[in-house]
Amino acid sequence: MTAFTLWMIVSNTAFWLIVCFGSAYAVRYLPDSWYKASYFEEKPLERRLYRTLRINSWKDRLPEWGSVFHFEKKNLREDLDLVYLRRFIMETYYSESGHSMMAVLGFGCLLLNPASYSGMALMLACINVVVQIPFIVIQRYNRPRLMRLKIRLERASRQEKADRKEHANYDTARHHNRRQDA
């Protein structure tokens, strides 16, 4: 193995590691307003696309690295609460953005490699895009469902508070009426 070949292996490996892990880390520093863009909203044709792709049958088979950021996204926790759901939704934004960034930045390998390797570099960049797409699709599939679940939990929480308040008012009125009767 020549020194040049070894250098190409090391530099390309380092490049891909930096692109992948750097993107996953960098998206956590984007402003929250970034994630409010219309790009992240579910588009009208997406639900039909997800059914066609039968995403629900394969999405859990792909690796998930949420534990690197101390948040497992493979399955919903049993004890759901609003704080957890909000974090889960943010993690889907981070993940979608990170995989999108990896797909785009992967084309930087064309700049890293000499012209004689441009065919190989282009092929690797295109393969990288194909690899990133399923992970992006999974986030786009899960997020609207998590948002609907969050809305249901918020509604239930508001109802529970209203019920407690009504019950407390009833107890106070009963207690007050008993004191007047005595």
PDB file of C-alpha atoms in Angstrom:
ATOM      1  CA  MET A   1       0.000   0.000   0.000  1.00  0.00           C
ATOM      2  CA  THR A   2       1.467   3.334  -1.014  1.00  0.00           C
ATOM      3  CA  ALA A   3       1.636   6.339   1.277  1.00  0.00           C
ATOM      4  CA  PHE A   4      -0.791   8.143  -1.025  1.00  0.00           C
ATOM      5  CA  THR A   5      -3.361   5.324  -0.796  1.00  0.00           C
ATOM      6  CA  LEU A   6      -3.012   5.237   2.979  1.00  0.00           C
ATOM      7  CA  TRP A   7      -3.425   9.016   3.096  1.00  0.00           C
ATOM      8  CA  MET A   8      -6.594   8.799   0.957  1.00  0.00           C
ATOM      9  CA  ILE A   9      -8.090   6.131   3.231  1.00  0.00           C
ATOM     10  CA  VAL A  10      -7.306   8.083   6.409  1.00  0.00           C
ATOM     11  CA  SER A  11      -8.442  11.471   5.067  1.00  0.00           C
ATOM     12  CA  ASN A  12     -11.689  10.091   3.604  1.00  0.00           C
ATOM     13  CA  THR A  13     -12.487   8.149   6.777  1.00  0.00           C
ATOM     14  CA  ALA A  14     -11.868  11.262   8.863  1.00  0.00           C
ATOM     15  CA  PHE A  15     -13.988  13.336   6.480  1.00  0.00           C
ATOM     16  CA  TRP A  16     -17.001  10.999   6.739  1.00  0.00           C
ATOM     17  CA  LEU A  17     -16.703  10.723  10.521  1.00  0.00           C
ATOM     18  CA  ILE A  18     -16.571  14.498  10.866  1.00  0.00           C
ATOM     19  CA  VAL A  19     -19.502  15.006   8.473  1.00  0.00           C
ATOM     20  CA  CYS A  20     -21.685  12.432  10.221  1.00  0.00           C
ATOM     21  CA  PHE A  21     -20.911  13.111  13.865  1.00  0.00           C
ATOM     22  CA  GLY A  22     -20.358  16.835  13.301  1.00  0.00           C
ATOM     23  CA  SER A  23     -23.760  17.217  11.635  1.00  0.00           C
ATOM     24  CA  ALA A  24     -25.519  15.249  14.377  1.00  0.00           C
ATOM     25  CA  TYR A  25     -23.918  17.501  16.966  1.00  0.00           C
ATOM     26  CA  ALA A  26     -24.195  20.834  15.094  1.00  0.00           C
ATOM     27  CA  VAL A  27     -27.971  20.701  14.562  1.00  0.00           C
ATOM     28  CA  ARG A  28     -28.466  20.965  18.326  1.00  0.00           C
ATOM     29  CA  TYR A  29     -27.034  24.486  18.160  1.00  0.00           C
ATOM     30  CA  LEU A  30     -29.362  25.784  15.470  1.00  0.00           C
ATOM     31  CA  PRO A  31     -31.879  28.324  16.803  1.00  0.00           C
ATOM     32  CA  ASP A  32     -35.346  26.987  17.690  1.00  0.00           C
ATOM     33  CA  SER A  33     -36.804  29.244  14.985  1.00  0.00           C
ATOM     34  CA  TRP A  34     -35.035  27.030  12.418  1.00  0.00           C
ATOM     35  CA  TYR A  35     -37.344  24.157  13.361  1.00  0.00           C
ATOM     36  CA  LYS A  36     -40.493  26.245  12.881  1.00  0.00           C
ATOM     37  CA  ALA A  37     -39.891  26.504   9.118  1.00  0.00           C
ATOM     38  CA  SER A  38     -42.628  25.219   6.830  1.00  0.00           C
ATOM     39  CA  TYR A  39     -40.130  22.701   5.457  1.00  0.00           C
ATOM     40  CA  PHE A  40     -40.681  20.572   8.583  1.00  0.00           C
ATOM     41  CA  GLU A  41     -44.467  20.488   8.261  1.00  0.00           C
ATOM     42  CA  GLU A  42     -46.081  17.347   6.906  1.00  0.00           C
ATOM     43  CA  LYS A  43     -46.943  17.808   3.236  1.00  0.00           C
ATOM     44  CA  PRO A  44     -50.297  16.618   1.818  1.00  0.00           C
ATOM     45  CA  LEU A  45     -48.870  13.698  -0.163  1.00  0.00           C
ATOM     46  CA  GLU A  46     -46.607  12.374   2.590  1.00  0.00           C
ATOM     47  CA  ARG A  47     -49.182  10.178   4.344  1.00  0.00           C
ATOM     48  CA  ARG A  48     -49.957   8.373   1.094  1.00  0.00           C
ATOM     49  CA  LEU A  49     -46.233   8.009   0.396  1.00  0.00           C
ATOM     50  CA  TYR A  50     -45.661   6.479   3.849  1.00  0.00           C
ATOM     51  CA  ARG A  51     -48.435   3.935   3.238  1.00  0.00           C
ATOM     52  CA  THR A  52     -46.969   3.108  -0.175  1.00  0.00           C
ATOM     53  CA  LEU A  53     -43.509   2.681   1.338  1.00  0.00           C
ATOM     54  CA  ARG A  54     -45.023   0.645   4.193  1.00  0.00           C
ATOM     55  CA  ILE A  55     -42.730   2.564   6.496  1.00  0.00           C
ATOM     56  CA  ASN A  56     -44.318   1.144   9.623  1.00  0.00           C
ATOM     57  CA  SER A  57     -43.097  -2.343   8.681  1.00  0.00           C
ATOM     58  CA  TRP A  58     -39.389  -1.408   8.403  1.00  0.00           C
ATOM     59  CA  LYS A  59     -38.738   1.785  10.349  1.00  0.00           C
ATOM     60  CA  ASP A  60     -37.878   0.002  13.604  1.00  0.00           C
ATOM     61  CA  ARG A  61     -35.282  -2.194  11.893  1.00  0.00           C
ATOM     62  CA  LEU A  62     -32.896   0.665  11.160  1.00  0.00           C
ATOM     63  CA  PRO A  63     -30.246   1.586  13.728  1.00  0.00           C
ATOM     64  CA  GLU A  64     -31.004   4.476  16.066  1.00  0.00           C
ATOM     65  CA  TRP A  65     -28.231   6.379  17.805  1.00  0.00           C
ATOM     66  CA  GLY A  66     -30.301   8.548  20.122  1.00  0.00           C
ATOM     67  CA  SER A  67     -28.483   7.089  23.108  1.00  0.00           C
ATOM     68  CA  VAL A  68     -25.399   9.057  22.024  1.00  0.00           C
ATOM     69  CA  PHE A  69     -27.415  12.158  22.958  1.00  0.00           C
ATOM     70  CA  HIS A  70     -29.060  10.461  25.958  1.00  0.00           C
ATOM     71  CA  PHE A  71     -32.450  10.052  24.333  1.00  0.00           C
ATOM     72  CA  GLU A  72     -33.629   6.721  22.988  1.00  0.00           C
ATOM     73  CA  LYS A  73     -36.136   7.072  20.113  1.00  0.00           C
ATOM     74  CA  LYS A  74     -36.639   3.422  19.212  1.00  0.00           C
ATOM     75  CA  ASN A  75     -39.865   3.108  21.235  1.00  0.00           C
ATOM     76  CA  LEU A  76     -42.144   5.401  23.187  1.00  0.00           C
ATOM     77  CA  ARG A  77     -41.782   5.219  26.949  1.00  0.00           C
ATOM     78  CA  GLU A  78     -44.631   3.662  28.901  1.00  0.00           C
ATOM     79  CA  ASP A  79     -44.977   6.704  31.171  1.00  0.00           C
ATOM     80  CA  LEU A  80     -45.767   9.436  28.669  1.00  0.00           C
ATOM     81  CA  ASP A  81     -45.765  13.041  29.775  1.00  0.00           C
ATOM     82  CA  LEU A  82     -45.634  16.379  27.988  1.00  0.00           C
ATOM     83  CA  VAL A  83     -41.976  17.076  28.809  1.00  0.00           C
ATOM     84  CA  TYR A  84     -40.935  13.738  27.323  1.00  0.00           C
ATOM     85  CA  LEU A  85     -43.080  14.232  24.185  1.00  0.00           C
ATOM     86  CA  ARG A  86     -41.734  17.745  23.603  1.00  0.00           C
ATOM     87  CA  ARG A  87     -38.181  16.389  23.851  1.00  0.00           C
ATOM     88  CA  PHE A  88     -39.025  13.486  21.513  1.00  0.00           C
ATOM     89  CA  ILE A  89     -40.438  15.926  18.935  1.00  0.00           C
ATOM     90  CA  MET A  90     -37.296  18.091  19.171  1.00  0.00           C
ATOM     91  CA  GLU A  91     -35.159  14.986  18.700  1.00  0.00           C
ATOM     92  CA  THR A  92     -37.025  14.266  15.444  1.00  0.00           C
ATOM     93  CA  TYR A  93     -36.178  17.797  14.264  1.00  0.00           C
ATOM     94  CA  TYR A  94     -32.523  17.296  15.217  1.00  0.00           C
ATOM     95  CA  SER A  95     -32.371  13.934  13.526  1.00  0.00           C
ATOM     96  CA  GLU A  96     -34.038  15.050  10.301  1.00  0.00           C
ATOM     97  CA  SER A  97     -31.802  18.116  10.108  1.00  0.00           C
ATOM     98  CA  GLY A  98     -28.682  16.110  10.905  1.00  0.00           C
ATOM     99  CA  HIS A  99     -29.342  13.479   8.254  1.00  0.00           C
ATOM    100  CA  SER A 100     -30.211  16.184   5.705  1.00  0.00           C
ATOM    101  CA  MET A 101     -26.981  17.999   6.546  1.00  0.00           C
ATOM    102  CA  MET A 102     -25.017  14.740   6.198  1.00  0.00           C
ATOM    103  CA  ALA A 103     -26.557  14.167   2.766  1.00  0.00           C
ATOM    104  CA  VAL A 104     -25.568  17.622   1.524  1.00  0.00           C
ATOM    105  CA  LEU A 105     -22.154  17.877   3.171  1.00  0.00           C
ATOM    106  CA  GLY A 106     -21.212  14.443   1.871  1.00  0.00           C
ATOM    107  CA  PHE A 107     -20.632  16.019  -1.513  1.00  0.00           C
ATOM    108  CA  GLY A 108     -17.656  17.785   0.079  1.00  0.00           C
ATOM    109  CA  CYS A 109     -15.708  14.577  -0.546  1.00  0.00           C
ATOM    110  CA  LEU A 110     -15.515  15.731  -4.178  1.00  0.00           C
ATOM    111  CA  LEU A 111     -13.339  18.625  -2.986  1.00  0.00           C
ATOM    112  CA  LEU A 112     -11.221  16.427  -0.749  1.00  0.00           C
ATOM    113  CA  ASN A 113     -10.211  13.910  -3.387  1.00  0.00           C
ATOM    114  CA  PRO A 114      -8.022  14.496  -6.437  1.00  0.00           C
ATOM    115  CA  ALA A 115      -9.681  14.642  -9.864  1.00  0.00           C
ATOM    116  CA  SER A 116      -8.609  11.083 -10.632  1.00  0.00           C
ATOM    117  CA  TYR A 117     -10.819   9.923  -7.718  1.00  0.00           C
ATOM    118  CA  SER A 118     -13.800  12.148  -8.562  1.00  0.00           C
ATOM    119  CA  GLY A 119     -15.879   9.253  -9.918  1.00  0.00           C
ATOM    120  CA  MET A 120     -15.432   7.300  -6.708  1.00  0.00           C
ATOM    121  CA  ALA A 121     -16.099  10.392  -4.597  1.00  0.00           C
ATOM    122  CA  LEU A 122     -19.295  11.196  -6.501  1.00  0.00           C
ATOM    123  CA  MET A 123     -20.454   7.604  -6.138  1.00  0.00           C
ATOM    124  CA  LEU A 124     -19.824   7.723  -2.358  1.00  0.00           C
ATOM    125  CA  ALA A 125     -21.659  11.048  -2.040  1.00  0.00           C
ATOM    126  CA  CYS A 126     -24.671   9.671  -3.936  1.00  0.00           C
ATOM    127  CA  ILE A 127     -24.700   6.471  -1.873  1.00  0.00           C
ATOM    128  CA  ASN A 128     -24.600   8.653   1.234  1.00  0.00           C
ATOM    129  CA  VAL A 129     -27.725  10.523   0.067  1.00  0.00           C
ATOM    130  CA  VAL A 130     -29.539   7.231  -0.500  1.00  0.00           C
ATOM    131  CA  VAL A 131     -28.487   6.017   2.963  1.00  0.00           C
ATOM    132  CA  GLN A 132     -29.726   9.222   4.648  1.00  0.00           C
ATOM    133  CA  ILE A 133     -33.180   9.283   2.997  1.00  0.00           C
ATOM    134  CA  PRO A 134     -34.805   6.500   5.060  1.00  0.00           C
ATOM    135  CA  PHE A 135     -33.704   8.163   8.304  1.00  0.00           C
ATOM    136  CA  ILE A 136     -35.155  11.501   7.174  1.00  0.00           C
ATOM    137  CA  VAL A 137     -38.396   9.809   6.133  1.00  0.00           C
ATOM    138  CA  ILE A 138     -38.729   8.105   9.530  1.00  0.00           C
ATOM    139  CA  GLN A 139     -38.483  11.453  11.335  1.00  0.00           C
ATOM    140  CA  ARG A 140     -41.034  13.015   9.017  1.00  0.00           C
ATOM    141  CA  TYR A 141     -43.327  10.024   9.569  1.00  0.00           C
ATOM    142  CA  ASN A 142     -43.026  10.018  13.373  1.00  0.00           C
ATOM    143  CA  ARG A 143     -43.165  13.752  14.134  1.00  0.00           C
ATOM    144  CA  PRO A 144     -46.792  14.465  13.084  1.00  0.00           C
ATOM    145  CA  ARG A 145     -47.944  11.433  15.075  1.00  0.00           C
ATOM    146  CA  LEU A 146     -46.021  12.592  18.128  1.00  0.00           C
ATOM    147  CA  MET A 147     -47.474  16.088  17.732  1.00  0.00           C
ATOM    148  CA  ARG A 148     -51.020  14.701  17.623  1.00  0.00           C
ATOM    149  CA  LEU A 149     -50.295  12.612  20.715  1.00  0.00           C
ATOM    150  CA  LYS A 150     -48.916  15.713  22.462  1.00  0.00           C
ATOM    151  CA  ILE A 151     -52.111  17.631  21.640  1.00  0.00           C
ATOM    152  CA  ARG A 152     -54.231  14.805  23.091  1.00  0.00           C
ATOM    153  CA  LEU A 153     -52.115  14.771  26.266  1.00  0.00           C
ATOM    154  CA  GLU A 154     -52.358  18.563  26.582  1.00  0.00           C
ATOM    155  CA  ARG A 155     -56.132  18.348  26.182  1.00  0.00           C
ATOM    156  CA  ALA A 156     -56.360  15.580  28.796  1.00  0.00           C
ATOM    157  CA  SER A 157     -54.125  17.558  31.150  1.00  0.00           C
ATOM    158  CA  ARG A 158     -56.309  20.680  30.799  1.00  0.00           C
ATOM    159  CA  GLN A 159     -59.429  18.579  31.384  1.00  0.00           C
ATOM    160  CA  GLU A 160     -57.889  16.961  34.449  1.00  0.00           C
ATOM    161  CA  LYS A 161     -57.010  20.388  35.887  1.00  0.00           C
ATOM    162  CA  ALA A 162     -60.531  21.646  35.183  1.00  0.00           C
ATOM    163  CA  ASP A 163     -62.014  18.555  36.838  1.00  0.00           C
ATOM    164  CA  ARG A 164     -59.795  19.005  39.907  1.00  0.00           C
ATOM    165  CA  LYS A 165     -60.741  22.666  40.145  1.00  0.00           C
ATOM    166  CA  GLU A 166     -64.433  21.835  39.798  1.00  0.00           C
ATOM    167  CA  HIS A 167     -64.103  19.102  42.420  1.00  0.00           C
ATOM    168  CA  ALA A 168     -62.255  21.477  44.762  1.00  0.00           C
ATOM    169  CA  ASN A 169     -64.971  24.128  44.287  1.00  0.00           C
ATOM    170  CA  TYR A 170     -67.650  21.510  45.001  1.00  0.00           C
ATOM    171  CA  ASP A 171     -65.849  20.368  48.165  1.00  0.00           C
ATOM    172  CA  THR A 172     -65.430  23.969  49.321  1.00  0.00           C
ATOM    173  CA  ALA A 173     -69.107  24.720  48.696  1.00  0.00           C
ATOM    174  CA  ARG A 174     -70.173  21.528  50.532  1.00  0.00           C
ATOM    175  CA  HIS A 175     -67.923  22.368  53.462  1.00  0.00           C
ATOM    176  CA  HIS A 176     -69.240  25.941  53.521  1.00  0.00           C
ATOM    177  CA  ASN A 177     -72.875  24.704  53.407  1.00  0.00           C
ATOM    178  CA  ARG A 178     -72.253  22.270  56.288  1.00  0.00           C
ATOM    179  CA  ARG A 179     -70.819  25.053  58.417  1.00  0.00           C
ATOM    180  CA  GLN A 180     -73.861  27.235  57.743  1.00  0.00           C
ATOM    181  CA  ASP A 181     -76.242  24.382  58.585  1.00  0.00           C
ATOM    182  CA  ALA A 182     -74.549  23.757  61.954  1.00  0.00           C
TER     183      ALA A 182
END
